[in-house]
Amino acid sequence: MGAGRPLKADPGSLYNFAHQFYWDFRRLAEGRQRWTLDRVKVQEFERERENLSISAEAAKKAQEEIAAGLLAPSRKQERCRELEDHLSSVLPLWPFVAREEAMKQVRIPGEPEVINELLDPATTPERIREVCKDAVMTRIIQVEPGVQKEVEVPAWPIPVGSPFPTYLSEYAEQYTAALHDPRFPRCDVSIRPSNRLKQFWFLSRALAGALFGVTTRTAINLVGSLRPEEIFQECRDAKPARKRVRRKYKTRKLAT
């Protein structure tokens, strides 16, 4: 090992946690989209399956092919048998296809009141822990016919299994200290809306640092100032520039 003090935390690990916390902050503020099962559509598909007549469906499709000029009338019976065999083979897959077709995207609204509590300079570690208690709720789900189970699901618009509320509660003292850090962005978000994202990124790095036992200053220096979406944009913007340089260099080389 070289000279100097060893790092207490790996920058990559710090960034991974800060990245996750940042997007959970944004989901809390902006809401999120998630896929859910439309049970009404599932019931419609089930009724359609019950009323399905394979022979009638095969005859209908064969007639449509004849009308479109794709099938000779003399081959109708043969084509009907082919279609019946095909429909019989795919019918067991109906429930899986029906569930996939019945999935729909719904929007979960954000929690502005929670964000206000988390960013309030006057908040306390005790208050942070109280807020985090409302991050999950219990629901009764049916796991199989006649069998129900009580499970915990997020009440906040964050992914299932996110450790964000747990760590926020566990390191509430370090979190509230970060709110009073001299480097914390304090410009009014009504004047500079982008400042809200800077606040999220600052607190995300501070919370990630608390997990590894390093100070907010150290965590910020190790992770860096660029937010996740800025790093992505910077990578995208850099590609065309490199291509232009290569083309320019190639043109000069051909000219010589």
GROMACS .gro file of N, CA, C and O in nm, residues 19-93:
model
  300
   19HIS      N    1  -2.633   0.690  -0.540
   19HIS     CA    2  -2.714   0.685  -0.662
   19HIS      C    3  -2.855   0.636  -0.631
   19HIS      O    4  -2.955   0.695  -0.675
   20GLN      N    5  -2.866   0.530  -0.552
   20GLN     CA    6  -2.997   0.475  -0.517
   20GLN      C    7  -3.077   0.572  -0.431
   20GLN      O    8  -3.196   0.593  -0.453
   21PHE      N    9  -3.011   0.633  -0.332
   21PHE     CA   10  -3.080   0.728  -0.244
   21PHE      C   11  -3.130   0.848  -0.324
   21PHE      O   12  -3.239   0.900  -0.300
   22TYR      N   13  -3.049   0.893  -0.420
   22TYR     CA   14  -3.085   1.010  -0.501
   22TYR      C   15  -3.213   0.985  -0.578
   22TYR      O   16  -3.306   1.069  -0.579
   23TRP      N   17  -3.223   0.868  -0.642
   23TRP     CA   18  -3.343   0.840  -0.721
   23TRP      C   19  -3.464   0.816  -0.633
   23TRP      O   20  -3.577   0.846  -0.672
   24ASP      N   21  -3.442   0.766  -0.512
   24ASP     CA   22  -3.555   0.754  -0.419
   24ASP      C   23  -3.603   0.891  -0.373
   24ASP      O   24  -3.723   0.912  -0.355
   25PHE      N   25  -3.510   0.984  -0.352
   25PHE     CA   26  -3.548   1.121  -0.322
   25PHE      C   27  -3.635   1.177  -0.435
   25PHE      O   28  -3.741   1.238  -0.412
   26ARG      N   29  -3.592   1.155  -0.558
   26ARG     CA   30  -3.666   1.208  -0.673
   26ARG      C   31  -3.803   1.141  -0.688
   26ARG      O   32  -3.901   1.207  -0.724
   27ARG      N   33  -3.809   1.012  -0.661
   27ARG     CA   34  -3.939   0.944  -0.667
   27ARG      C   35  -4.033   0.999  -0.561
   27ARG      O   36  -4.153   1.014  -0.586
   28LEU      N   37  -3.980   1.028  -0.444
   28LEU     CA   38  -4.063   1.088  -0.339
   28LEU      C   39  -4.118   1.222  -0.382
   28LEU      O   40  -4.233   1.257  -0.353
   29ALA      N   41  -4.037   1.299  -0.452
   29ALA     CA   42  -4.078   1.433  -0.493
   29ALA      C   43  -4.166   1.432  -0.617
   29ALA      O   44  -4.261   1.510  -0.628
   30GLU      N   45  -4.135   1.344  -0.712
   30GLU     CA   46  -4.200   1.349  -0.843
   30GLU      C   47  -4.300   1.236  -0.867
   30GLU      O   48  -4.377   1.242  -0.963
   31GLY      N   49  -4.298   1.133  -0.782
   31GLY     CA   50  -4.381   1.017  -0.808
   31GLY      C   51  -4.309   0.921  -0.902
   31GLY      O   52  -4.196   0.944  -0.943
   32ARG      N   53  -4.376   0.813  -0.938
   32ARG     CA   54  -4.315   0.715  -1.028
   32ARG      C   55  -4.423   0.637  -1.102
   32ARG      O   56  -4.541   0.642  -1.066
   33GLN      N   57  -4.380   0.565  -1.205
   33GLN     CA   58  -4.468   0.477  -1.281
   33GLN      C   59  -4.443   0.333  -1.239
   33GLN      O   60  -4.329   0.293  -1.215
   34ARG      N   61  -4.547   0.253  -1.229
   34ARG     CA   62  -4.528   0.111  -1.204
   34ARG      C   63  -4.635   0.031  -1.279
   34ARG      O   64  -4.741   0.083  -1.312
   35TRP      N   65  -4.604  -0.096  -1.305
   35TRP     CA   66  -4.696  -0.185  -1.374
   35TRP      C   67  -4.781  -0.260  -1.273
   35TRP      O   68  -4.731  -0.303  -1.170
   36THR      N   69  -4.907  -0.272  -1.304
   36THR     CA   70  -4.999  -0.346  -1.218
   36THR      C   71  -5.094  -0.428  -1.303
   36THR      O   72  -5.111  -0.402  -1.423
   37LEU      N   73  -5.155  -0.526  -1.242
   37LEU     CA   74  -5.244  -0.617  -1.315
   37LEU      C   75  -5.386  -0.563  -1.315
   37LEU      O   76  -5.442  -0.533  -1.209
   38ASP      N   77  -5.443  -0.550  -1.435
   38ASP     CA   78  -5.582  -0.507  -1.449
   38ASP      C   79  -5.671  -0.631  -1.436
   38ASP      O   80  -5.686  -0.709  -1.531
   39ARG      N   81  -5.728  -0.650  -1.319
   39ARG     CA   82  -5.806  -0.771  -1.292
   39ARG      C   83  -5.935  -0.777  -1.374
   39ARG      O   84  -5.985  -0.885  -1.403
   40VAL      N   85  -5.988  -0.663  -1.411
   40VAL     CA   86  -6.108  -0.661  -1.495
   40VAL      C   87  -6.077  -0.722  -1.631
   40VAL      O   88  -6.154  -0.804  -1.684
   41LYS      N   89  -5.960  -0.686  -1.687
   41LYS     CA   90  -5.921  -0.742  -1.816
   41LYS      C   91  -5.894  -0.892  -1.805
   41LYS      O   92  -5.925  -0.968  -1.898
   42VAL      N   93  -5.835  -0.934  -1.694
   42VAL     CA   94  -5.810  -1.076  -1.674
   42VAL      C   95  -5.941  -1.154  -1.676
   42VAL      O   96  -5.951  -1.261  -1.738
   43GLN      N   97  -6.043  -1.101  -1.610
   43GLN     CA   98  -6.174  -1.167  -1.609
   43GLN      C   99  -6.235  -1.171  -1.749
   43GLN      O  100  -6.298  -1.270  -1.787
   44GLU      N  101  -6.216  -1.063  -1.825
   44GLU     CA  102  -6.267  -1.060  -1.963
   44GLU      C  103  -6.200  -1.168  -2.048
   44GLU      O  104  -6.264  -1.237  -2.127
   45PHE      N  105  -6.067  -1.182  -2.032
   45PHE     CA  106  -5.994  -1.285  -2.106
   45PHE      C  107  -6.041  -1.424  -2.067
   45PHE      O  108  -6.051  -1.514  -2.152
   46GLU      N  109  -6.070  -1.444  -1.938
   46GLU     CA  110  -6.117  -1.574  -1.893
   46GLU      C  111  -6.253  -1.608  -1.953
   46GLU      O  112  -6.278  -1.722  -1.994
   47ARG      N  113  -6.343  -1.510  -1.958
   47ARG     CA  114  -6.475  -1.533  -2.019
   47ARG      C  115  -6.460  -1.564  -2.168
   47ARG      O  116  -6.530  -1.650  -2.223
   48GLU      N  117  -6.367  -1.494  -2.233
   48GLU     CA  118  -6.343  -1.517  -2.376
   48GLU      C  119  -6.291  -1.659  -2.399
   48GLU      O  120  -6.329  -1.726  -2.496
   49ARG      N  121  -6.205  -1.703  -2.307
   49ARG     CA  122  -6.151  -1.839  -2.319
   49ARG      C  123  -6.261  -1.943  -2.300
   49ARG      O  124  -6.266  -2.045  -2.373
   50GLU      N  125  -6.349  -1.923  -2.205
   50GLU     CA  126  -6.456  -2.018  -2.178
   50GLU      C  127  -6.552  -2.029  -2.296
   50GLU      O  128  -6.606  -2.136  -2.323
   51ASN      N  129  -6.572  -1.917  -2.366
   51ASN     CA  130  -6.668  -1.915  -2.477
   51ASN      C  131  -6.603  -1.949  -2.611
   51ASN      O  132  -6.670  -1.947  -2.714
   52LEU      N  133  -6.472  -1.976  -2.608
   52LEU     CA  134  -6.401  -2.001  -2.732
   52LEU      C  135  -6.434  -2.140  -2.787
   52LEU      O  136  -6.426  -2.240  -2.716
   53SER      N  137  -6.469  -2.143  -2.915
   53SER     CA  138  -6.490  -2.270  -2.986
   53SER      C  139  -6.376  -2.284  -3.088
   53SER      O  140  -6.364  -2.203  -3.181
   54ILE      N  141  -6.292  -2.384  -3.067
   54ILE     CA  142  -6.175  -2.399  -3.153
   54ILE      C  143  -6.215  -2.422  -3.298
   54ILE      O  144  -6.159  -2.362  -3.391
   55SER      N  145  -6.314  -2.507  -3.321
   55SER     CA  146  -6.355  -2.536  -3.459
   55SER      C  147  -6.414  -2.413  -3.526
   55SER      O  148  -6.386  -2.384  -3.643
   56ALA      N  149  -6.495  -2.335  -3.452
   56ALA     CA  150  -6.555  -2.215  -3.508
   56ALA      C  151  -6.449  -2.109  -3.537
   56ALA      O  152  -6.453  -2.041  -3.640
   57GLU      N  153  -6.352  -2.097  -3.447
   57GLU     CA  154  -6.244  -1.999  -3.466
   57GLU      C  155  -6.158  -2.037  -3.586
   57GLU      O  156  -6.118  -1.952  -3.665
   58ALA      N  157  -6.130  -2.166  -3.601
   58ALA     CA  158  -6.050  -2.213  -3.715
   58ALA      C  159  -6.123  -2.188  -3.847
   58ALA      O  160  -6.063  -2.143  -3.945
   59ALA      N  161  -6.253  -2.217  -3.850
   59ALA     CA  162  -6.332  -2.194  -3.972
   59ALA      C  163  -6.336  -2.045  -4.007
   59ALA      O  164  -6.328  -2.007  -4.126
   60LYS      N  165  -6.345  -1.960  -3.906
   60LYS     CA  166  -6.350  -1.815  -3.928
   60LYS      C  167  -6.219  -1.766  -3.989
   60LYS      O  168  -6.219  -1.690  -4.086
   61LYS      N  169  -6.105  -1.811  -3.933
   61LYS     CA  170  -5.975  -1.766  -3.984
   61LYS      C  171  -5.952  -1.820  -4.126
   61LYS      O  172  -5.894  -1.751  -4.211
   62ALA      N  173  -5.992  -1.943  -4.150
   62ALA     CA  174  -5.975  -2.000  -4.285
   62ALA      C  175  -6.056  -1.920  -4.387
   62ALA      O  176  -6.009  -1.893  -4.498
   63GLN      N  177  -6.178  -1.881  -4.351
   63GLN     CA  178  -6.261  -1.803  -4.442
   63GLN      C  179  -6.200  -1.665  -4.467
   63GLN      O  180  -6.207  -1.613  -4.579
   64GLU      N  181  -6.139  -1.607  -4.366
   64GLU     CA  182  -6.074  -1.476  -4.383
   64GLU      C  183  -5.956  -1.489  -4.480
   64GLU      O  184  -5.932  -1.399  -4.561
   65GLU      N  185  -5.882  -1.599  -4.472
   65GLU     CA  186  -5.770  -1.621  -4.564
   65GLU      C  187  -5.819  -1.639  -4.707
   65GLU      O  188  -5.755  -1.594  -4.803
   66ILE      N  189  -5.932  -1.707  -4.723
   66ILE     CA  190  -5.990  -1.725  -4.857
   66ILE      C  191  -6.033  -1.590  -4.913
   66ILE      O  192  -6.008  -1.558  -5.030
   67ALA      N  193  -6.099  -1.509  -4.830
   67ALA     CA  194  -6.145  -1.377  -4.875
   67ALA      C  195  -6.029  -1.286  -4.912
   67ALA      O  196  -6.040  -1.202  -5.003
   68ALA      N  197  -5.915  -1.304  -4.845
   68ALA     CA  198  -5.798  -1.221  -4.874
   68ALA      C  199  -5.715  -1.275  -4.990
   68ALA      O  200  -5.615  -1.214  -5.029
   69GLY      N  201  -5.756  -1.387  -5.048
   69GLY     CA  202  -5.684  -1.445  -5.160
   69GLY      C  203  -5.560  -1.522  -5.119
   69GLY      O  204  -5.474  -1.551  -5.203
   70LEU      N  205  -5.550  -1.556  -4.990
   70LEU     CA  206  -5.432  -1.627  -4.941
   70LEU      C  207  -5.452  -1.779  -4.939
   70LEU      O  208  -5.355  -1.853  -4.919
   71LEU      N  209  -5.574  -1.823  -4.959
   71LEU     CA  210  -5.604  -1.966  -4.950
   71LEU      C  211  -5.706  -2.003  -5.056
   71LEU      O  212  -5.805  -1.933  -5.076
   72ALA      N  213  -5.680  -2.115  -5.125
   72ALA     CA  214  -5.774  -2.165  -5.225
   72ALA      C  215  -5.894  -2.228  -5.154
   72ALA      O  216  -5.878  -2.297  -5.054
   73PRO      N  217  -6.015  -2.204  -5.203
   73PRO     CA  218  -6.135  -2.261  -5.139
   73PRO      C  219  -6.130  -2.412  -5.124
   73PRO      O  220  -6.185  -2.468  -5.028
   74SER      N  221  -6.060  -2.479  -5.216
   74SER     CA  222  -6.054  -2.625  -5.210
   74SER      C  223  -5.971  -2.675  -5.091
   74SER      O  224  -5.982  -2.792  -5.053
   75ARG      N  225  -5.889  -2.586  -5.031
   75ARG     CA  226  -5.804  -2.627  -4.919
   75ARG      C  227  -5.862  -2.583  -4.784
   75ARG      O  228  -5.793  -2.590  -4.682
   76LYS      N  229  -5.987  -2.543  -4.783
   76LYS     CA  230  -6.044  -2.491  -4.658
   76LYS      C  231  -6.046  -2.596  -4.547
   76LYS      O  232  -6.005  -2.567  -4.434
   77GLN      N  233  -6.092  -2.718  -4.576
   77GLN     CA  234  -6.100  -2.820  -4.473
   77GLN      C  235  -5.962  -2.856  -4.418
   77GLN      O  236  -5.944  -2.873  -4.297
   78GLU      N  237  -5.866  -2.867  -4.508
   78GLU     CA  238  -5.730  -2.898  -4.466
   78GLU      C  239  -5.675  -2.787  -4.376
   78GLU      O  240  -5.611  -2.814  -4.273
   79ARG      N  241  -5.701  -2.660  -4.416
   79ARG     CA  242  -5.652  -2.547  -4.338
   79ARG      C  243  -5.721  -2.541  -4.202
   79ARG      O  244  -5.658  -2.506  -4.102
   80CYS      N  245  -5.848  -2.576  -4.198
   80CYS     CA  246  -5.921  -2.577  -4.071
   80CYS      C  247  -5.858  -2.675  -3.972
   80CYS      O  248  -5.844  -2.644  -3.853
   81ARG      N  249  -5.819  -2.792  -4.021
   81ARG     CA  250  -5.757  -2.890  -3.933
   81ARG      C  251  -5.622  -2.839  -3.881
   81ARG      O  252  -5.588  -2.860  -3.764
   82GLU      N  253  -5.547  -2.771  -3.968
   82GLU     CA  254  -5.418  -2.714  -3.925
   82GLU      C  255  -5.438  -2.609  -3.816
   82GLU      O  256  -5.365  -2.606  -3.716
   83LEU      N  257  -5.537  -2.524  -3.837
   83LEU     CA  258  -5.564  -2.418  -3.740
   83LEU      C  259  -5.615  -2.475  -3.608
   83LEU      O  260  -5.581  -2.425  -3.500
   84GLU      N  261  -5.696  -2.579  -3.615
   84GLU     CA  262  -5.746  -2.643  -3.492
   84GLU      C  263  -5.631  -2.703  -3.411
   84GLU      O  264  -5.627  -2.690  -3.288
   85ASP      N  265  -5.537  -2.769  -3.480
   85ASP     CA  266  -5.421  -2.825  -3.411
   85ASP      C  267  -5.337  -2.715  -3.347
   85ASP      O  268  -5.289  -2.730  -3.233
   86HIS      N  269  -5.323  -2.606  -3.420
   86HIS     CA  270  -5.242  -2.495  -3.367
   86HIS      C  271  -5.308  -2.432  -3.245
   86HIS      O  272  -5.242  -2.409  -3.142
   87LEU      N  273  -5.438  -2.406  -3.253
   87LEU     CA  274  -5.510  -2.345  -3.141
   87LEU      C  275  -5.510  -2.436  -3.018
   87LEU      O  276  -5.499  -2.389  -2.905
   88SER      N  277  -5.520  -2.565  -3.041
   88SER     CA  278  -5.519  -2.660  -2.929
   88SER      C  279  -5.383  -2.660  -2.858
   88SER      O  280  -5.376  -2.678  -2.736
   89SER      N  281  -5.276  -2.639  -2.934
   89SER     CA  282  -5.142  -2.641  -2.874
   89SER      C  283  -5.111  -2.515  -2.795
   89SER      O  284  -5.036  -2.518  -2.698
   90VAL      N  285  -5.169  -2.401  -2.838
   90VAL     CA  286  -5.137  -2.274  -2.770
   90VAL      C  287  -5.238  -2.241  -2.659
   90VAL      O  288  -5.214  -2.151  -2.579
   91LEU      N  289  -5.350  -2.314  -2.655
   91LEU     CA  290  -5.453  -2.283  -2.555
   91LEU      C  291  -5.401  -2.293  -2.411
   91LEU      O  292  -5.439  -2.210  -2.327
   92PRO      N  293  -5.313  -2.389  -2.376
   92PRO     CA  294  -5.261  -2.393  -2.237
   92PRO      C  295  -5.183  -2.268  -2.198
   92PRO      O  296  -5.166  -2.240  -2.079
   93LEU      N  297  -5.132  -2.193  -2.298
   93LEU     CA  298  -5.056  -2.071  -2.268
   93LEU      C  299  -5.147  -1.951  -2.246
   93LEU      O  300  -5.098  -1.842  -2.214
   0.00000   0.00000   0.00000
